[in-house]
Amino acid sequence: MRTDRLYALTIYLMNHGKASASELARHFEVSVRTIQRDIDSLCVAGIPVIALNGTNGGYKIEERFTLNHQLISQDESAYILTALKGLTSVSGNAGLADTYEKFSALSNGAQTGLILDFSVLREGDEKLLADLQRAVRERITVCFGYTNHNGQAGRHTTEPIAVMYQWYAWYLLAYCVEKQDYRMYKLVRMENLELSDRAFSKEHPAADAVLQEHQLRIEIYYKRVKTELKIKCRPEAVYRLKEYLHGQVEEQMADRSVIMRLSIVEDEQWWIGILLSLGDTVEVLSPLSVRERIAAQAEKILNLYHDI
């Protein structure tokens, strides 16, 4: 157990740069005295841990130190290789493919039994994804046309922090120069991207830190309010609702119909299309507002074909 903690402690210091004894004690759920003994053990083992004195003191590992790849178990190596292969399927980046090949040579044929194929996530515009990744790496400003969820179009100048896949779509997490705040932009709503030669106007926190600090504001900005639907459907529609909308069966009716519950984000459109595509095999029972919205959409479609 202590050996595992010493290894984990080494990794933590390598990843975080510097940490105080109290921070390490909280993270590993041990006493400060135990952490101090662990640090002594690491030094005896030849790992170059440096003690920093003062108010902002703590421990850090010399930057020249690296771990021998043999310290990674075969199972751990297999999981890393699987993740790399999945990431390679997302991007056509030649450098990423080379990284996978190099790591594969060190894995000794380790296997997880998992295949992660994310090629569908490319959304048909690999150049846009590659250009944004380049802007993130080189820390340069980008400009693009953007149409928001209300149909309002405009031109945006941003400092890209990360490209991320979330909520079934690719998004750009960036600092908006005009708003002087962090925003998320859906890639499919972007057009005419221009990479400038202007460097970032300020130092930005890491993507994870931005998300943690601004997540509530971002969710409000996109109005991601979930609504629970109660739906009655015929047997042939059950598995489609499970597959496409993650519906859960709540009750079996005497006439073989089924009552299901599922959650949707009202500001999104794709779930309406799925429900309409199922025709008269599904009926929204509640809430009334969604039931009325479905009926209004169906009436508009019907009016288009009134002359048939």
mmCIF file of C-alpha atoms in Angstrom:
data_model
loop_
_atom_site.group_PDB
_atom_site.id
_atom_site.type_symbol
_atom_site.label_atom_id
_atom_site.label_comp_id
_atom_site.label_asym_id
_atom_site.label_seq_id
_atom_site.Cartn_x
_atom_site.Cartn_y
_atom_site.Cartn_z
ATOM 1 C CA MET A 1 0.000 0.000 0.000
ATOM 2 C CA ARG A 2 2.804 2.426 0.941
ATOM 3 C CA THR A 3 4.697 1.555 -2.251
ATOM 4 C CA ASP A 4 1.610 2.457 -4.300
ATOM 5 C CA ARG A 5 1.325 5.761 -2.446
ATOM 6 C CA LEU A 6 4.999 6.590 -3.031
ATOM 7 C CA TYR A 7 4.550 5.976 -6.745
ATOM 8 C CA ALA A 8 1.327 8.027 -6.799
ATOM 9 C CA LEU A 9 3.062 10.793 -4.829
ATOM 10 C CA THR A 10 5.853 10.925 -7.420
ATOM 11 C CA ILE A 11 3.359 11.152 -10.277
ATOM 12 C CA TYR A 12 1.353 13.866 -8.459
ATOM 13 C CA LEU A 13 4.438 16.047 -7.957
ATOM 14 C CA MET A 14 5.518 15.553 -11.569
ATOM 15 C CA ASN A 15 2.059 16.590 -12.832
ATOM 16 C CA HIS A 16 1.468 19.536 -10.483
ATOM 17 C CA GLY A 17 4.950 21.033 -10.296
ATOM 18 C CA LYS A 18 4.784 22.000 -6.619
ATOM 19 C CA ALA A 19 2.589 21.069 -3.653
ATOM 20 C CA SER A 20 2.649 21.770 0.067
ATOM 21 C CA ALA A 21 2.746 19.002 2.671
ATOM 22 C CA SER A 22 -0.792 19.864 3.807
ATOM 23 C CA GLU A 23 -2.090 19.716 0.210
ATOM 24 C CA LEU A 24 -0.476 16.309 -0.285
ATOM 25 C CA ALA A 25 -1.839 15.093 3.053
ATOM 26 C CA ARG A 26 -5.383 16.068 2.040
ATOM 27 C CA HIS A 27 -5.054 14.484 -1.399
ATOM 28 C CA PHE A 28 -3.715 11.154 -0.136
ATOM 29 C CA GLU A 29 -5.797 11.204 3.078
ATOM 30 C CA VAL A 30 -2.846 10.766 5.434
ATOM 31 C CA SER A 31 -1.149 12.963 8.029
ATOM 32 C CA VAL A 32 1.414 15.655 7.235
ATOM 33 C CA ARG A 33 3.952 13.611 9.183
ATOM 34 C CA THR A 34 3.300 10.613 6.919
ATOM 35 C CA ILE A 35 3.864 12.781 3.840
ATOM 36 C CA GLN A 36 7.166 14.001 5.282
ATOM 37 C CA ARG A 37 8.286 10.411 5.864
ATOM 38 C CA ASP A 38 7.233 9.515 2.298
ATOM 39 C CA ILE A 39 9.254 12.424 0.897
ATOM 40 C CA ASP A 40 12.301 11.209 2.869
ATOM 41 C CA SER A 41 11.797 7.728 1.399
ATOM 42 C CA LEU A 42 11.640 9.127 -2.153
ATOM 43 C CA CYS A 43 14.889 11.023 -1.602
ATOM 44 C CA VAL A 44 16.596 7.885 -0.265
ATOM 45 C CA ALA A 45 15.376 6.041 -3.403
ATOM 46 C CA GLY A 46 17.140 8.616 -5.570
ATOM 47 C CA ILE A 47 14.128 10.657 -6.718
ATOM 48 C CA PRO A 48 15.230 14.340 -6.680
ATOM 49 C CA VAL A 49 12.568 15.953 -4.484
ATOM 50 C CA ILE A 50 13.335 19.557 -3.565
ATOM 51 C CA ALA A 51 11.966 21.189 -0.387
ATOM 52 C CA LEU A 52 11.001 24.848 -0.885
ATOM 53 C CA ASN A 53 10.881 27.040 2.236
ATOM 54 C CA GLY A 54 8.773 30.082 2.937
ATOM 55 C CA THR A 55 5.075 31.000 2.817
ATOM 56 C CA ASN A 56 4.646 29.534 -0.653
ATOM 57 C CA GLY A 57 6.923 26.610 0.035
ATOM 58 C CA GLY A 58 6.335 22.933 -0.514
ATOM 59 C CA TYR A 59 7.851 20.086 -2.475
ATOM 60 C CA LYS A 60 8.701 19.695 -6.139
ATOM 61 C CA ILE A 61 10.648 17.284 -8.320
ATOM 62 C CA GLU A 62 13.540 18.526 -10.427
ATOM 63 C CA GLU A 63 12.456 19.119 -14.008
ATOM 64 C CA ARG A 64 15.209 16.896 -15.406
ATOM 65 C CA PHE A 65 13.675 13.841 -13.710
ATOM 66 C CA THR A 66 11.698 11.388 -15.844
ATOM 67 C CA LEU A 67 10.132 8.014 -15.063
ATOM 68 C CA ASN A 68 11.426 4.888 -16.707
ATOM 69 C CA HIS A 69 8.636 3.452 -18.881
ATOM 70 C CA GLN A 70 9.213 0.091 -17.132
ATOM 71 C CA LEU A 71 7.478 1.515 -14.040
ATOM 72 C CA ILE A 72 4.218 1.402 -15.999
ATOM 73 C CA SER A 73 2.523 -1.977 -15.737
ATOM 74 C CA GLN A 74 1.447 -3.936 -18.793
ATOM 75 C CA ASP A 75 -2.227 -3.239 -18.052
ATOM 76 C CA GLU A 76 -1.563 0.499 -17.618
ATOM 77 C CA SER A 77 0.409 0.522 -20.858
ATOM 78 C CA ALA A 78 -2.500 -1.184 -22.647
ATOM 79 C CA TYR A 79 -5.016 1.420 -21.455
ATOM 80 C CA ILE A 80 -2.774 4.294 -22.532
ATOM 81 C CA LEU A 81 -2.317 2.685 -25.942
ATOM 82 C CA THR A 82 -6.091 2.185 -26.322
ATOM 83 C CA ALA A 83 -6.749 5.835 -25.453
ATOM 84 C CA LEU A 84 -4.070 6.999 -27.911
ATOM 85 C CA LYS A 85 -5.550 4.903 -30.696
ATOM 86 C CA GLY A 86 -9.011 6.338 -29.993
ATOM 87 C CA LEU A 87 -7.624 9.878 -30.046
ATOM 88 C CA THR A 88 -5.870 9.129 -33.335
ATOM 89 C CA SER A 89 -9.229 8.149 -34.855
ATOM 90 C CA VAL A 90 -10.573 11.640 -34.036
ATOM 91 C CA SER A 91 -7.821 13.563 -35.776
ATOM 92 C CA GLY A 92 -5.844 13.165 -38.961
ATOM 93 C CA ASN A 93 -2.858 14.685 -37.155
ATOM 94 C CA ALA A 94 0.260 12.902 -38.402
ATOM 95 C CA GLY A 95 2.160 13.715 -35.211
ATOM 96 C CA LEU A 96 -0.486 11.991 -33.115
ATOM 97 C CA ALA A 97 -0.304 8.920 -35.338
ATOM 98 C CA ASP A 98 3.478 8.868 -34.880
ATOM 99 C CA THR A 99 3.045 9.082 -31.111
ATOM 100 C CA TYR A 100 0.748 6.067 -31.217
ATOM 101 C CA GLU A 101 3.255 4.097 -33.274
ATOM 102 C CA LYS A 102 6.139 4.945 -30.918
ATOM 103 C CA PHE A 103 4.173 4.000 -27.815
ATOM 104 C CA SER A 104 2.918 0.854 -29.489
ATOM 105 C CA ALA A 105 6.529 -0.276 -29.879
ATOM 106 C CA LEU A 106 6.981 0.025 -26.092
ATOM 107 C CA SER A 107 3.756 -1.742 -25.116
ATOM 108 C CA ASN A 108 4.938 -5.314 -25.749
ATOM 109 C CA GLY A 109 1.629 -6.249 -27.364
ATOM 110 C CA ALA A 110 -0.482 -5.303 -24.328
ATOM 111 C CA GLN A 111 -4.244 -5.479 -24.954
ATOM 112 C CA THR A 112 -7.316 -4.193 -23.089
ATOM 113 C CA GLY A 113 -9.986 -5.880 -25.194
ATOM 114 C CA LEU A 114 -11.391 -2.406 -25.943
ATOM 115 C CA ILE A 115 -11.560 -0.499 -29.224
ATOM 116 C CA LEU A 116 -12.359 3.224 -29.148
ATOM 117 C CA ASP A 117 -13.289 4.447 -32.621
ATOM 118 C CA PHE A 118 -14.203 8.130 -32.518
ATOM 119 C CA SER A 119 -13.832 8.809 -36.237
ATOM 120 C CA VAL A 120 -17.496 9.882 -36.396
ATOM 121 C CA LEU A 121 -16.575 12.860 -34.195
ATOM 122 C CA ARG A 122 -14.682 14.569 -37.006
ATOM 123 C CA GLU A 123 -18.019 16.067 -38.186
ATOM 124 C CA GLY A 124 -16.728 16.217 -41.768
ATOM 125 C CA ASP A 125 -14.462 19.248 -41.234
ATOM 126 C CA GLU A 126 -11.024 18.038 -40.210
ATOM 127 C CA LYS A 127 -9.380 21.292 -41.371
ATOM 128 C CA LEU A 128 -11.427 23.411 -38.951
ATOM 129 C CA LEU A 129 -10.525 21.095 -36.083
ATOM 130 C CA ALA A 130 -6.843 21.093 -37.068
ATOM 131 C CA ASP A 131 -6.717 24.898 -37.456
ATOM 132 C CA LEU A 132 -8.245 25.440 -34.023
ATOM 133 C CA GLN A 133 -5.814 22.985 -32.440
ATOM 134 C CA ARG A 134 -2.970 24.895 -34.085
ATOM 135 C CA ALA A 135 -4.305 28.181 -32.676
ATOM 136 C CA VAL A 136 -4.413 26.646 -29.197
ATOM 137 C CA ARG A 137 -0.837 25.353 -29.479
ATOM 138 C CA GLU A 138 0.610 28.558 -30.953
ATOM 139 C CA ARG A 139 -1.514 30.825 -28.731
ATOM 140 C CA ILE A 140 -2.781 32.987 -31.588
ATOM 141 C CA THR A 141 -6.069 34.845 -31.979
ATOM 142 C CA VAL A 142 -8.751 33.563 -34.372
ATOM 143 C CA CYS A 143 -11.742 35.296 -35.999
ATOM 144 C CA PHE A 144 -14.858 33.591 -37.328
ATOM 145 C CA GLY A 145 -18.474 34.097 -38.232
ATOM 146 C CA TYR A 146 -20.866 32.556 -35.723
ATOM 147 C CA THR A 147 -24.619 31.986 -35.531
ATOM 148 C CA ASN A 148 -25.905 31.354 -32.011
ATOM 149 C CA HIS A 149 -28.813 29.130 -30.934
ATOM 150 C CA ASN A 150 -31.228 32.060 -31.402
ATOM 151 C CA GLY A 151 -30.200 32.511 -35.048
ATOM 152 C CA GLN A 152 -28.230 35.715 -34.409
ATOM 153 C CA ALA A 153 -25.131 35.978 -36.620
ATOM 154 C CA GLY A 154 -21.972 37.952 -35.936
ATOM 155 C CA ARG A 155 -18.206 38.040 -36.169
ATOM 156 C CA HIS A 156 -16.184 36.934 -33.147
ATOM 157 C CA THR A 157 -12.543 37.437 -32.196
ATOM 158 C CA THR A 158 -11.317 34.907 -29.646
ATOM 159 C CA GLU A 159 -8.254 33.451 -27.960
ATOM 160 C CA PRO A 160 -8.700 29.642 -28.148
ATOM 161 C CA ILE A 161 -7.954 27.616 -25.020
ATOM 162 C CA ALA A 162 -9.138 24.118 -25.977
ATOM 163 C CA VAL A 163 -11.245 22.178 -28.435
ATOM 164 C CA MET A 164 -13.546 19.766 -26.643
ATOM 165 C CA TYR A 165 -16.219 17.198 -27.415
ATOM 166 C CA GLN A 166 -19.219 17.507 -25.129
ATOM 167 C CA TRP A 167 -23.016 17.237 -25.367
ATOM 168 C CA TYR A 168 -22.755 15.210 -28.618
ATOM 169 C CA ALA A 169 -20.844 17.951 -30.451
ATOM 170 C CA TRP A 170 -17.472 19.695 -30.803
ATOM 171 C CA TYR A 171 -17.020 23.021 -29.002
ATOM 172 C CA LEU A 172 -14.308 25.635 -28.830
ATOM 173 C CA LEU A 173 -13.543 26.922 -25.341
ATOM 174 C CA ALA A 174 -12.128 30.411 -25.832
ATOM 175 C CA TYR A 175 -11.694 33.869 -24.387
ATOM 176 C CA CYS A 176 -13.956 36.323 -26.216
ATOM 177 C CA VAL A 177 -12.004 39.541 -26.799
ATOM 178 C CA GLU A 178 -15.132 41.687 -27.208
ATOM 179 C CA LYS A 179 -16.925 40.348 -24.129
ATOM 180 C CA GLN A 180 -13.697 39.932 -22.137
ATOM 181 C CA ASP A 181 -15.006 36.653 -20.808
ATOM 182 C CA TYR A 182 -14.828 32.922 -21.511
ATOM 183 C CA ARG A 183 -17.313 31.381 -23.948
ATOM 184 C CA MET A 184 -18.026 28.087 -25.678
ATOM 185 C CA TYR A 185 -18.666 28.020 -29.430
ATOM 186 C CA LYS A 186 -20.197 25.091 -31.302
ATOM 187 C CA LEU A 187 -17.996 24.217 -34.258
ATOM 188 C CA VAL A 188 -20.859 23.446 -36.640
ATOM 189 C CA ARG A 189 -22.080 27.043 -36.177
ATOM 190 C CA MET A 190 -18.712 28.540 -37.124
ATOM 191 C CA GLU A 191 -17.722 29.669 -40.615
ATOM 192 C CA ASN A 192 -14.942 31.541 -42.413
ATOM 193 C CA LEU A 193 -12.312 30.897 -39.752
ATOM 194 C CA GLU A 194 -9.256 33.165 -39.962
ATOM 195 C CA LEU A 195 -6.042 32.529 -38.031
ATOM 196 C CA SER A 196 -4.319 35.812 -37.212
ATOM 197 C CA ASP A 197 -0.700 36.473 -36.303
ATOM 198 C CA ARG A 198 -1.717 38.236 -33.082
ATOM 199 C CA ALA A 199 -0.622 36.638 -29.824
ATOM 200 C CA PHE A 200 -2.954 36.281 -26.845
ATOM 201 C CA SER A 201 -3.628 39.496 -24.948
ATOM 202 C CA LYS A 202 -3.279 37.782 -21.554
ATOM 203 C CA GLU A 203 -2.223 34.585 -19.832
ATOM 204 C CA HIS A 204 -5.160 32.181 -19.544
ATOM 205 C CA PRO A 205 -5.617 29.409 -16.968
ATOM 206 C CA ALA A 206 -5.603 25.787 -18.112
ATOM 207 C CA ALA A 207 -8.816 24.565 -19.791
ATOM 208 C CA ASP A 208 -9.873 22.453 -16.788
ATOM 209 C CA ALA A 209 -9.510 25.437 -14.469
ATOM 210 C CA VAL A 210 -11.544 27.681 -16.790
ATOM 211 C CA LEU A 211 -14.321 25.095 -17.008
ATOM 212 C CA GLN A 212 -14.411 24.614 -13.259
ATOM 213 C CA GLU A 213 -14.538 28.338 -12.526
ATOM 214 C CA HIS A 214 -16.951 29.327 -15.314
ATOM 215 C CA GLN A 215 -19.037 26.169 -15.794
ATOM 216 C CA LEU A 216 -22.214 27.594 -14.238
ATOM 217 C CA ARG A 217 -21.989 30.730 -16.397
ATOM 218 C CA ILE A 218 -21.385 28.646 -19.513
ATOM 219 C CA GLU A 219 -24.396 26.420 -18.808
ATOM 220 C CA ILE A 220 -26.625 29.459 -18.258
ATOM 221 C CA TYR A 221 -25.255 31.025 -21.456
ATOM 222 C CA TYR A 222 -26.347 27.968 -23.428
ATOM 223 C CA LYS A 223 -29.560 27.527 -21.389
ATOM 224 C CA ARG A 224 -28.983 23.803 -20.998
ATOM 225 C CA VAL A 225 -32.131 23.219 -18.950
ATOM 226 C CA LYS A 226 -33.186 19.592 -18.923
ATOM 227 C CA THR A 227 -36.867 18.626 -19.015
ATOM 228 C CA GLU A 228 -38.285 15.203 -18.207
ATOM 229 C CA LEU A 229 -40.806 13.799 -20.676
ATOM 230 C CA LYS A 230 -43.429 11.145 -20.056
ATOM 231 C CA ILE A 231 -44.161 9.283 -23.279
ATOM 232 C CA LYS A 232 -46.582 6.569 -24.303
ATOM 233 C CA CYS A 233 -45.298 4.421 -27.136
ATOM 234 C CA ARG A 234 -46.052 1.249 -29.017
ATOM 235 C CA PRO A 235 -43.696 -1.748 -28.584
ATOM 236 C CA GLU A 236 -41.909 -1.175 -31.907
ATOM 237 C CA ALA A 237 -40.767 2.302 -30.756
ATOM 238 C CA VAL A 238 -39.356 1.292 -27.371
ATOM 239 C CA TYR A 239 -35.869 0.356 -28.522
ATOM 240 C CA ARG A 240 -35.544 3.446 -30.701
ATOM 241 C CA LEU A 241 -36.318 5.677 -27.729
ATOM 242 C CA LYS A 242 -33.807 3.718 -25.668
ATOM 243 C CA GLU A 243 -31.150 3.954 -28.363
ATOM 244 C CA TYR A 244 -31.559 7.568 -29.478
ATOM 245 C CA LEU A 245 -32.921 9.344 -26.391
ATOM 246 C CA HIS A 246 -31.897 6.995 -23.558
ATOM 247 C CA GLY A 247 -35.501 6.475 -22.501
ATOM 248 C CA GLN A 248 -36.364 4.305 -19.492
ATOM 249 C CA VAL A 249 -39.391 1.999 -19.365
ATOM 250 C CA GLU A 250 -41.631 2.921 -16.456
ATOM 251 C CA GLU A 251 -44.813 0.880 -16.992
ATOM 252 C CA GLN A 252 -46.265 -1.807 -19.258
ATOM 253 C CA MET A 253 -49.884 -1.199 -20.249
ATOM 254 C CA ALA A 254 -52.574 -3.828 -20.845
ATOM 255 C CA ASP A 255 -52.739 -2.968 -24.571
ATOM 256 C CA ARG A 256 -48.966 -3.724 -24.868
ATOM 257 C CA SER A 257 -48.086 -0.028 -25.087
ATOM 258 C CA VAL A 258 -45.341 1.265 -22.810
ATOM 259 C CA ILE A 259 -44.925 4.343 -20.620
ATOM 260 C CA MET A 260 -41.383 5.720 -20.792
ATOM 261 C CA ARG A 261 -39.502 8.613 -19.228
ATOM 262 C CA LEU A 262 -36.600 10.490 -20.801
ATOM 263 C CA SER A 263 -34.752 13.785 -20.404
ATOM 264 C CA ILE A 264 -34.246 16.351 -23.151
ATOM 265 C CA VAL A 265 -32.696 19.817 -23.440
ATOM 266 C CA GLU A 266 -35.523 22.046 -24.626
ATOM 267 C CA ASP A 267 -33.275 24.481 -26.552
ATOM 268 C CA GLU A 268 -31.983 21.659 -28.738
ATOM 269 C CA GLN A 269 -33.799 20.490 -31.872
ATOM 270 C CA TRP A 270 -32.627 16.967 -32.646
ATOM 271 C CA TRP A 271 -34.934 15.227 -30.125
ATOM 272 C CA ILE A 272 -37.984 16.808 -31.795
ATOM 273 C CA GLY A 273 -36.908 15.328 -35.113
ATOM 274 C CA ILE A 274 -36.556 11.887 -33.555
ATOM 275 C CA LEU A 275 -40.009 12.016 -31.961
ATOM 276 C CA LEU A 276 -41.611 13.269 -35.189
ATOM 277 C CA SER A 277 -39.841 10.558 -37.184
ATOM 278 C CA LEU A 278 -41.547 7.928 -35.020
ATOM 279 C CA GLY A 279 -44.936 9.214 -36.165
ATOM 280 C CA ASP A 280 -47.986 7.828 -34.399
ATOM 281 C CA THR A 281 -45.999 5.180 -32.518
ATOM 282 C CA VAL A 282 -45.182 7.724 -29.778
ATOM 283 C CA GLU A 283 -47.238 10.293 -27.880
ATOM 284 C CA VAL A 284 -45.863 12.876 -25.458
ATOM 285 C CA LEU A 285 -48.091 12.835 -22.372
ATOM 286 C CA SER A 286 -46.294 15.505 -20.342
ATOM 287 C CA PRO A 287 -45.298 18.238 -19.871
ATOM 288 C CA LEU A 288 -48.061 20.103 -21.696
ATOM 289 C CA SER A 289 -45.627 22.691 -23.086
ATOM 290 C CA VAL A 290 -43.660 20.019 -24.978
ATOM 291 C CA ARG A 291 -46.846 18.280 -26.096
ATOM 292 C CA GLU A 292 -48.069 21.585 -27.566
ATOM 293 C CA ARG A 293 -44.685 22.198 -29.199
ATOM 294 C CA ILE A 294 -44.756 18.808 -30.932
ATOM 295 C CA ALA A 295 -48.335 19.418 -32.097
ATOM 296 C CA ALA A 296 -47.389 22.849 -33.490
ATOM 297 C CA GLN A 297 -44.447 21.376 -35.404
ATOM 298 C CA ALA A 298 -46.631 18.607 -36.818
ATOM 299 C CA GLU A 299 -49.249 21.155 -37.917
ATOM 300 C CA LYS A 300 -46.635 23.244 -39.742
ATOM 301 C CA ILE A 301 -45.454 20.157 -41.595
ATOM 302 C CA LEU A 302 -49.032 19.231 -42.456
ATOM 303 C CA ASN A 303 -49.672 22.729 -43.828
ATOM 304 C CA LEU A 304 -46.752 22.335 -46.233
ATOM 305 C CA TYR A 305 -48.499 19.376 -47.845
ATOM 306 C CA HIS A 306 -52.109 20.616 -47.650
ATOM 307 C CA ASP A 307 -52.568 20.323 -51.426
ATOM 308 C CA ILE A 308 -51.810 16.596 -51.527
#
